[in-house]
């Protein structure tokens, strides 16, 4: 499990106006909570946060968060939620959760498919039902991903959470009967009926021309 360092500054001002000012200065407002502490408003550099969240571990990365402006403590945290701008997709707020490396936690782990699916080779359509599962383990044992072999998956069949190979020390919280992927039969589209004229049906007769009015006598 990857582990990175990140510096944070305590915030003495909260609210929308203060948050907008932080963002204009390249900072992301956030909150640190967990392990019995009161919620602590803070801010981190946007670029540093982006780098921390783009390791192989993704959002499950372990972060040593150095707190400036307080007693200088360092907290081991994980990111619980990142709010993003709907247009630019950059982070606008982040929630950090303090954790202990000796206590198990629940977290989401992505599923990665491996192998060439037999059902797809036969013309079927592979469909995801779940793209991630919930596991419980120590923070240092969180897998970056769980692999699912779809090689022998045929049309009309499914693979379940029970088909995942889970590492030792990791407990699957997601129900084992939950469907992860299926292969459905290809959809058949009905051909449009040919026009009647193409089937030899005579076209309707053209309307008769109007009779000429009789000449005035």
Tab-separated table of N, CA, C and O in Angstrom, residues 31-121:
chain	number	residue	atom	x	y	z
A	31	UNK	N	-11.567	19.078	5.894
A	31	UNK	CA	-11.849	18.804	7.304
A	31	UNK	C	-11.169	17.493	7.677
A	31	UNK	O	-11.183	16.527	6.899
A	32	UNK	N	-10.584	17.463	8.862
A	32	UNK	CA	-10.026	16.235	9.416
A	32	UNK	C	-10.887	15.804	10.598
A	32	UNK	O	-11.181	16.606	11.485
A	33	UNK	N	-11.300	14.524	10.596
A	33	UNK	CA	-12.109	14.013	11.696
A	33	UNK	C	-11.718	12.560	11.949
A	33	UNK	O	-10.898	11.973	11.243
A	34	UNK	N	-12.321	11.973	12.982
A	34	UNK	CA	-12.071	10.568	13.282
A	34	UNK	C	-11.218	10.373	14.516
A	34	UNK	O	-10.538	11.278	15.008
A	35	UNK	N	-11.272	9.143	15.070
A	35	UNK	CA	-10.517	8.732	16.246
A	35	UNK	C	-10.784	9.661	17.427
A	35	UNK	O	-9.880	10.042	18.183
A	36	UNK	N	-12.056	10.051	17.600
A	36	UNK	CA	-12.467	10.798	18.761
A	36	UNK	C	-12.128	12.269	18.763
A	36	UNK	O	-12.410	12.971	19.738
A	37	UNK	N	-11.547	12.790	17.669
A	37	UNK	CA	-11.198	14.202	17.630
A	37	UNK	C	-12.352	15.035	17.087
A	37	UNK	O	-13.178	14.547	16.313
A	38	UNK	N	-12.424	16.277	17.515
A	38	UNK	CA	-13.412	17.191	16.954
A	38	UNK	C	-13.035	17.503	15.513
A	38	UNK	O	-11.835	17.541	15.166
A	39	UNK	N	-14.015	17.731	14.635
A	39	UNK	CA	-13.692	18.090	13.246
A	39	UNK	C	-12.760	19.300	13.200
A	39	UNK	O	-12.988	20.302	13.880
A	40	UNK	N	-11.695	19.180	12.412
A	40	UNK	CA	-10.666	20.215	12.345
A	40	UNK	C	-10.617	20.798	10.934
A	40	UNK	O	-10.220	20.112	9.992
A	41	UNK	N	-11.032	22.057	10.740
A	41	UNK	CA	-10.974	22.664	9.402
A	41	UNK	C	-9.529	22.962	9.012
A	41	UNK	O	-8.740	23.466	9.831
A	42	UNK	N	-9.173	22.628	7.782
A	42	UNK	CA	-7.801	22.837	7.320
A	42	UNK	C	-7.805	23.089	5.818
A	42	UNK	O	-8.857	23.066	5.169
A	43	UNK	N	-6.650	23.304	5.269
A	43	UNK	CA	-6.517	23.472	3.822
A	43	UNK	C	-5.223	22.811	3.370
A	43	UNK	O	-4.256	22.705	4.141
A	44	UNK	N	-5.210	22.347	2.120
A	44	UNK	CA	-4.023	21.724	1.532
A	44	UNK	C	-3.803	22.318	0.147
A	44	UNK	O	-4.738	22.845	-0.476
A	45	UNK	N	-2.588	22.239	-0.342
A	45	UNK	CA	-2.303	22.728	-1.687
A	45	UNK	C	-2.993	21.824	-2.710
A	45	UNK	O	-2.933	20.601	-2.617
A	46	UNK	N	-3.633	22.451	-3.687
A	46	UNK	CA	-4.394	21.693	-4.690
A	46	UNK	C	-3.479	20.747	-5.468
A	46	UNK	O	-3.835	19.591	-5.717
A	47	UNK	N	-2.298	21.213	-5.862
A	47	UNK	CA	-1.392	20.365	-6.643
A	47	UNK	C	-0.899	19.176	-5.825
A	47	UNK	O	-0.795	18.054	-6.336
A	48	UNK	N	-0.582	19.427	-4.557
A	48	UNK	CA	-0.098	18.340	-3.702
A	48	UNK	C	-1.190	17.304	-3.466
A	48	UNK	O	-0.925	16.094	-3.455
A	49	UNK	N	-2.434	17.760	-3.289
A	49	UNK	CA	-3.546	16.823	-3.111
A	49	UNK	C	-3.758	15.999	-4.371
A	49	UNK	O	-3.972	14.783	-4.302
A	50	UNK	N	-3.689	16.653	-5.523
A	50	UNK	CA	-3.860	15.938	-6.801
A	50	UNK	C	-2.803	14.842	-6.936
A	50	UNK	O	-3.118	13.705	-7.322
A	51	UNK	N	-1.553	15.156	-6.600
A	51	UNK	CA	-0.476	14.169	-6.700
A	51	UNK	C	-0.703	13.019	-5.729
A	51	UNK	O	-0.480	11.846	-6.071
A	52	UNK	N	-1.184	13.326	-4.517
A	52	UNK	CA	-1.409	12.271	-3.513
A	52	UNK	C	-2.503	11.302	-3.945
A	52	UNK	O	-2.438	10.107	-3.636
A	53	UNK	N	-3.496	11.814	-4.667
A	53	UNK	CA	-4.624	10.976	-5.073
A	53	UNK	C	-4.394	10.257	-6.399
A	53	UNK	O	-5.260	9.503	-6.838
A	54	UNK	N	-3.261	10.486	-7.025
A	54	UNK	CA	-2.996	9.849	-8.322
A	54	UNK	C	-1.787	8.928	-8.253
A	54	UNK	O	-0.956	8.877	-9.161
A	55	UNK	N	-1.706	8.160	-7.165
A	55	UNK	CA	-0.757	7.057	-7.084
A	55	UNK	C	-1.494	5.780	-7.510
A	55	UNK	O	-2.690	5.813	-7.821
A	56	UNK	N	-0.808	4.647	-7.497
A	56	UNK	CA	-1.450	3.376	-7.842
A	56	UNK	C	-2.564	3.023	-6.861
A	56	UNK	O	-3.509	2.306	-7.202
A	57	UNK	N	-2.475	3.539	-5.645
A	57	UNK	CA	-3.476	3.209	-4.623
A	57	UNK	C	-4.759	4.004	-4.794
A	57	UNK	O	-5.771	3.687	-4.170
A	58	UNK	N	-4.749	5.035	-5.620
A	58	UNK	CA	-5.951	5.840	-5.807
A	58	UNK	C	-6.371	6.516	-4.514
A	58	UNK	O	-5.541	7.002	-3.740
A	59	UNK	N	-7.668	6.519	-4.231
A	59	UNK	CA	-8.182	7.184	-3.044
A	59	UNK	C	-7.893	6.393	-1.767
A	59	UNK	O	-8.094	6.896	-0.667
A	60	UNK	N	-7.400	5.153	-1.903
A	60	UNK	CA	-7.050	4.355	-0.728
A	60	UNK	C	-5.622	4.608	-0.241
A	60	UNK	O	-5.128	3.902	0.632
A	61	UNK	N	-4.962	5.598	-0.805
A	61	UNK	CA	-3.590	5.900	-0.401
A	61	UNK	C	-3.550	6.314	1.070
A	61	UNK	O	-4.454	6.979	1.578
A	62	UNK	N	-2.496	5.881	1.765
A	62	UNK	CA	-2.282	6.293	3.150
A	62	UNK	C	-1.503	7.600	3.143
A	62	UNK	O	-0.484	7.722	2.457
A	63	UNK	N	-1.970	8.570	3.903
A	63	UNK	CA	-1.367	9.905	3.906
A	63	UNK	C	-0.898	10.253	5.309
A	63	UNK	O	-1.658	10.141	6.280
A	64	UNK	N	0.363	10.655	5.404
A	64	UNK	CA	0.886	11.216	6.649
A	64	UNK	C	0.665	12.721	6.568
A	64	UNK	O	1.411	13.437	5.884
A	65	UNK	N	-0.375	13.180	7.247
A	65	UNK	CA	-0.806	14.569	7.137
A	65	UNK	C	-0.123	15.406	8.220
A	65	UNK	O	-0.405	15.250	9.412
A	66	UNK	N	0.792	16.286	7.798
A	66	UNK	CA	1.475	17.167	8.723
A	66	UNK	C	0.658	18.426	8.958
A	66	UNK	O	0.327	19.142	8.009
A	67	UNK	N	0.295	18.681	10.208
A	67	UNK	CA	-0.585	19.803	10.545
A	67	UNK	C	0.235	21.011	10.988
A	67	UNK	O	0.891	20.988	12.031
A	68	UNK	N	0.192	22.062	10.184
A	68	UNK	CA	0.882	23.300	10.513
A	68	UNK	C	-0.097	24.261	11.177
A	68	UNK	O	-1.272	24.297	10.841
A	69	UNK	N	0.395	25.050	12.098
A	69	UNK	CA	-0.463	26.024	12.746
A	69	UNK	C	-1.064	25.541	14.038
A	69	UNK	O	-1.745	26.277	14.727
A	70	UNK	N	-0.816	24.301	14.401
A	70	UNK	CA	-1.289	23.757	15.672
A	70	UNK	C	-0.097	23.351	16.508
A	70	UNK	O	0.851	24.114	16.689
A	71	UNK	N	-0.104	22.113	17.007
A	71	UNK	CA	1.033	21.630	17.801
A	71	UNK	C	2.038	20.874	16.947
A	71	UNK	O	2.960	20.238	17.452
A	72	UNK	N	1.854	20.948	15.613
A	72	UNK	CA	2.812	20.323	14.704
A	72	UNK	C	2.698	18.821	14.617
A	72	UNK	O	3.632	18.158	14.161
A	73	UNK	N	1.587	18.257	15.005
A	73	UNK	CA	1.424	16.799	14.977
A	73	UNK	C	1.282	16.288	13.548
A	73	UNK	O	0.983	17.039	12.607
A	74	UNK	N	1.497	15.007	13.373
A	74	UNK	CA	1.266	14.329	12.097
A	74	UNK	C	0.230	13.241	12.315
A	74	UNK	O	0.373	12.423	13.232
A	75	UNK	N	-0.789	13.218	11.486
A	75	UNK	CA	-1.848	12.219	11.602
A	75	UNK	C	-1.838	11.332	10.368
A	75	UNK	O	-1.680	11.807	9.239
A	76	UNK	N	-1.977	10.032	10.591
A	76	UNK	CA	-2.133	9.110	9.471
A	76	UNK	C	-3.602	9.106	9.078
A	76	UNK	O	-4.473	8.826	9.907
A	77	UNK	N	-3.883	9.432	7.825
A	77	UNK	CA	-5.268	9.618	7.387
A	77	UNK	C	-5.510	8.930	6.053
A	77	UNK	O	-4.576	8.545	5.345
A	78	UNK	N	-6.789	8.781	5.731
A	78	UNK	CA	-7.227	8.385	4.401
A	78	UNK	C	-8.274	9.389	3.936
A	78	UNK	O	-8.919	10.049	4.758
A	79	UNK	N	-8.403	9.501	2.630
A	79	UNK	CA	-9.400	10.407	2.064
A	79	UNK	C	-10.741	9.700	2.039
A	79	UNK	O	-10.869	8.609	1.472
A	80	UNK	N	-11.738	10.308	2.663
A	80	UNK	CA	-13.064	9.710	2.685
A	80	UNK	C	-13.961	10.266	1.578
A	80	UNK	O	-14.810	9.566	1.039
A	81	UNK	N	-13.781	11.526	1.236
A	81	UNK	CA	-14.620	12.106	0.182
A	81	UNK	C	-13.909	13.302	-0.435
A	81	UNK	O	-13.265	14.079	0.267
A	82	UNK	N	-14.026	13.416	-1.747
A	82	UNK	CA	-13.518	14.579	-2.465
A	82	UNK	C	-14.671	15.166	-3.276
A	82	UNK	O	-15.263	14.469	-4.102
A	83	UNK	N	-14.995	16.410	-2.999
A	83	UNK	CA	-15.998	17.105	-3.798
A	83	UNK	C	-15.284	17.801	-4.948
A	83	UNK	O	-14.196	18.358	-4.760
A	84	UNK	N	-15.897	17.763	-6.132
A	84	UNK	CA	-15.245	18.309	-7.321
A	84	UNK	C	-16.159	19.270	-8.065
A	84	UNK	O	-17.384	19.144	-8.018
A	85	UNK	N	-15.537	20.192	-8.767
A	85	UNK	CA	-16.269	21.110	-9.631
A	85	UNK	C	-16.890	20.305	-10.772
A	85	UNK	O	-16.218	19.485	-11.399
A	86	UNK	N	-18.166	20.539	-11.051
A	86	UNK	CA	-18.868	19.715	-12.042
A	86	UNK	C	-18.391	19.968	-13.461
A	86	UNK	O	-18.609	19.139	-14.355
A	87	UNK	N	-17.733	21.093	-13.693
A	87	UNK	CA	-17.269	21.408	-15.042
A	87	UNK	C	-15.776	21.138	-15.211
A	87	UNK	O	-15.354	20.467	-16.147
A	88	UNK	N	-14.961	21.627	-14.290
A	88	UNK	CA	-13.517	21.475	-14.418
A	88	UNK	C	-13.000	20.208	-13.727
A	88	UNK	O	-11.860	19.797	-13.967
A	89	UNK	N	-13.814	19.628	-12.838
A	89	UNK	CA	-13.489	18.374	-12.151
A	89	UNK	C	-12.321	18.492	-11.169
A	89	UNK	O	-11.823	17.475	-10.692
A	90	UNK	N	-11.874	19.706	-10.857
A	90	UNK	CA	-10.831	19.816	-9.845
A	90	UNK	C	-11.463	19.782	-8.451
A	90	UNK	O	-12.633	20.082	-8.265
A	91	UNK	N	-10.656	19.407	-7.451
A	91	UNK	CA	-11.152	19.260	-6.085
A	91	UNK	C	-11.554	20.614	-5.511
A	91	UNK	O	-10.829	21.601	-5.636
A	92	UNK	N	-12.725	20.649	-4.859
A	92	UNK	CA	-13.203	21.867	-4.200
A	92	UNK	C	-13.294	21.697	-2.685
A	92	UNK	O	-13.376	22.692	-1.960
A	93	UNK	N	-13.270	20.443	-2.204
A	93	UNK	CA	-13.302	20.182	-0.762
A	93	UNK	C	-12.887	18.734	-0.542
A	93	UNK	O	-13.161	17.865	-1.370
A	94	UNK	N	-12.207	18.492	0.583
A	94	UNK	CA	-11.735	17.138	0.867
A	94	UNK	C	-11.970	16.815	2.332
A	94	UNK	O	-11.780	17.659	3.213
A	95	UNK	N	-12.403	15.587	2.582
A	95	UNK	CA	-12.582	15.079	3.945
A	95	UNK	C	-11.501	14.045	4.220
A	95	UNK	O	-11.382	13.049	3.492
A	96	UNK	N	-10.718	14.275	5.285
A	96	UNK	CA	-9.708	13.315	5.728
A	96	UNK	C	-10.214	12.599	6.977
A	96	UNK	O	-10.824	13.209	7.852
A	97	UNK	N	-9.945	11.297	7.051
A	97	UNK	CA	-10.350	10.509	8.210
A	97	UNK	C	-9.115	9.934	8.880
A	97	UNK	O	-8.344	9.187	8.252
A	98	UNK	N	-8.903	10.290	10.149
A	98	UNK	CA	-7.748	9.780	10.886
A	98	UNK	C	-7.929	8.298	11.186
A	98	UNK	O	-9.018	7.853	11.556
A	99	UNK	N	-6.875	7.510	11.009
A	99	UNK	CA	-6.948	6.065	11.202
A	99	UNK	C	-5.792	5.592	12.077
A	99	UNK	O	-4.830	6.328	12.333
A	100	UNK	N	-5.891	4.356	12.530
A	100	UNK	CA	-4.801	3.683	13.232
A	100	UNK	C	-4.311	2.545	12.347
A	100	UNK	O	-5.115	1.795	11.778
A	101	UNK	N	-3.011	2.403	12.244
A	101	UNK	CA	-2.442	1.342	11.409
A	101	UNK	C	-2.607	-0.030	12.027
A	101	UNK	O	-2.343	-1.047	11.377
A	102	UNK	N	-3.055	-0.087	13.268
A	102	UNK	CA	-3.217	-1.371	13.954
A	102	UNK	C	-4.682	-1.777	14.104
A	102	UNK	O	-4.986	-2.765	14.760
A	103	UNK	N	-5.594	-1.008	13.514
A	103	UNK	CA	-7.021	-1.317	13.583
A	103	UNK	C	-7.574	-1.493	12.173
A	103	UNK	O	-7.252	-0.724	11.266
A	104	UNK	N	-8.421	-2.517	11.989
A	104	UNK	CA	-8.982	-2.780	10.668
A	104	UNK	C	-10.005	-1.710	10.297
A	104	UNK	O	-10.640	-1.102	11.162
A	105	UNK	N	-10.134	-1.498	9.005
A	105	UNK	CA	-11.115	-0.546	8.476
A	105	UNK	C	-11.825	-1.186	7.287
A	105	UNK	O	-11.353	-2.177	6.717
A	106	UNK	N	-12.953	-0.625	6.914
A	106	UNK	CA	-13.648	-1.036	5.697
A	106	UNK	C	-13.403	-0.005	4.615
A	106	UNK	O	-13.425	1.203	4.875
A	107	UNK	N	-13.166	-0.478	3.404
A	107	UNK	CA	-12.940	0.429	2.292
A	107	UNK	C	-13.318	-0.248	0.983
A	107	UNK	O	-13.499	-1.470	0.918
A	108	UNK	N	-13.452	0.557	-0.068
A	108	UNK	CA	-13.807	0.043	-1.395
A	108	UNK	C	-12.538	-0.246	-2.197
A	108	UNK	O	-11.589	0.550	-2.184
A	109	UNK	N	-12.549	-1.373	-2.902
A	109	UNK	CA	-11.411	-1.766	-3.735
A	109	UNK	C	-11.927	-2.047	-5.150
A	109	UNK	O	-12.911	-2.784	-5.319
A	110	UNK	N	-11.287	-1.483	-6.185
A	110	UNK	CA	-11.761	-1.703	-7.554
A	110	UNK	C	-11.503	-3.117	-8.053
A	110	UNK	O	-10.563	-3.785	-7.611
A	111	UNK	N	-12.361	-3.557	-8.981
A	111	UNK	CA	-12.229	-4.872	-9.613
A	111	UNK	C	-11.590	-4.685	-10.986
A	111	UNK	O	-12.001	-3.806	-11.759
A	112	UNK	N	-10.610	-5.503	-11.302
A	112	UNK	CA	-9.951	-5.471	-12.604
A	112	UNK	C	-10.144	-6.825	-13.278
A	112	UNK	O	-9.827	-7.865	-12.690
A	113	UNK	N	-10.675	-6.816	-14.504
A	113	UNK	CA	-10.903	-8.058	-15.238
A	113	UNK	C	-9.636	-8.486	-15.958
A	113	UNK	O	-8.932	-7.662	-16.551
A	114	UNK	N	-9.353	-9.786	-15.924
A	114	UNK	CA	-8.200	-10.322	-16.639
A	114	UNK	C	-8.661	-11.477	-17.519
A	114	UNK	O	-9.678	-12.121	-17.252
A	115	UNK	N	-7.899	-11.743	-18.571
A	115	UNK	CA	-8.238	-12.839	-19.480
A	115	UNK	C	-9.120	-12.379	-20.622
A	115	UNK	O	-9.738	-11.309	-20.575
A	116	UNK	N	-9.181	-13.198	-21.662
A	116	UNK	CA	-10.050	-12.944	-22.813
A	116	UNK	C	-11.351	-13.716	-22.617
A	116	UNK	O	-11.354	-14.944	-22.579
A	117	UNK	N	-12.439	-13.001	-22.476
A	117	UNK	CA	-13.725	-13.613	-22.157
A	117	UNK	C	-14.236	-14.465	-23.322
A	117	UNK	O	-14.394	-13.970	-24.445
A	118	UNK	N	-14.518	-15.726	-23.034
A	118	UNK	CA	-15.007	-16.649	-24.072
A	118	UNK	C	-16.346	-16.196	-24.625
A	118	UNK	O	-16.595	-16.262	-25.833
A	119	UNK	N	-17.226	-15.724	-23.752
A	119	UNK	CA	-18.539	-15.289	-24.210
A	119	UNK	C	-18.472	-14.104	-25.148
A	119	UNK	O	-19.258	-14.017	-26.110
A	120	UNK	N	-17.549	-13.191	-24.909
A	120	UNK	CA	-17.388	-12.040	-25.803
A	120	UNK	C	-16.849	-12.503	-27.152
A	120	UNK	O	-17.267	-12.018	-28.205
A	121	UNK	N	-15.920	-13.455	-27.140
A	121	UNK	CA	-15.378	-13.990	-28.395
A	121	UNK	C	-16.466	-14.646	-29.231
A	121	UNK	O	-16.374	-14.712	-30.464
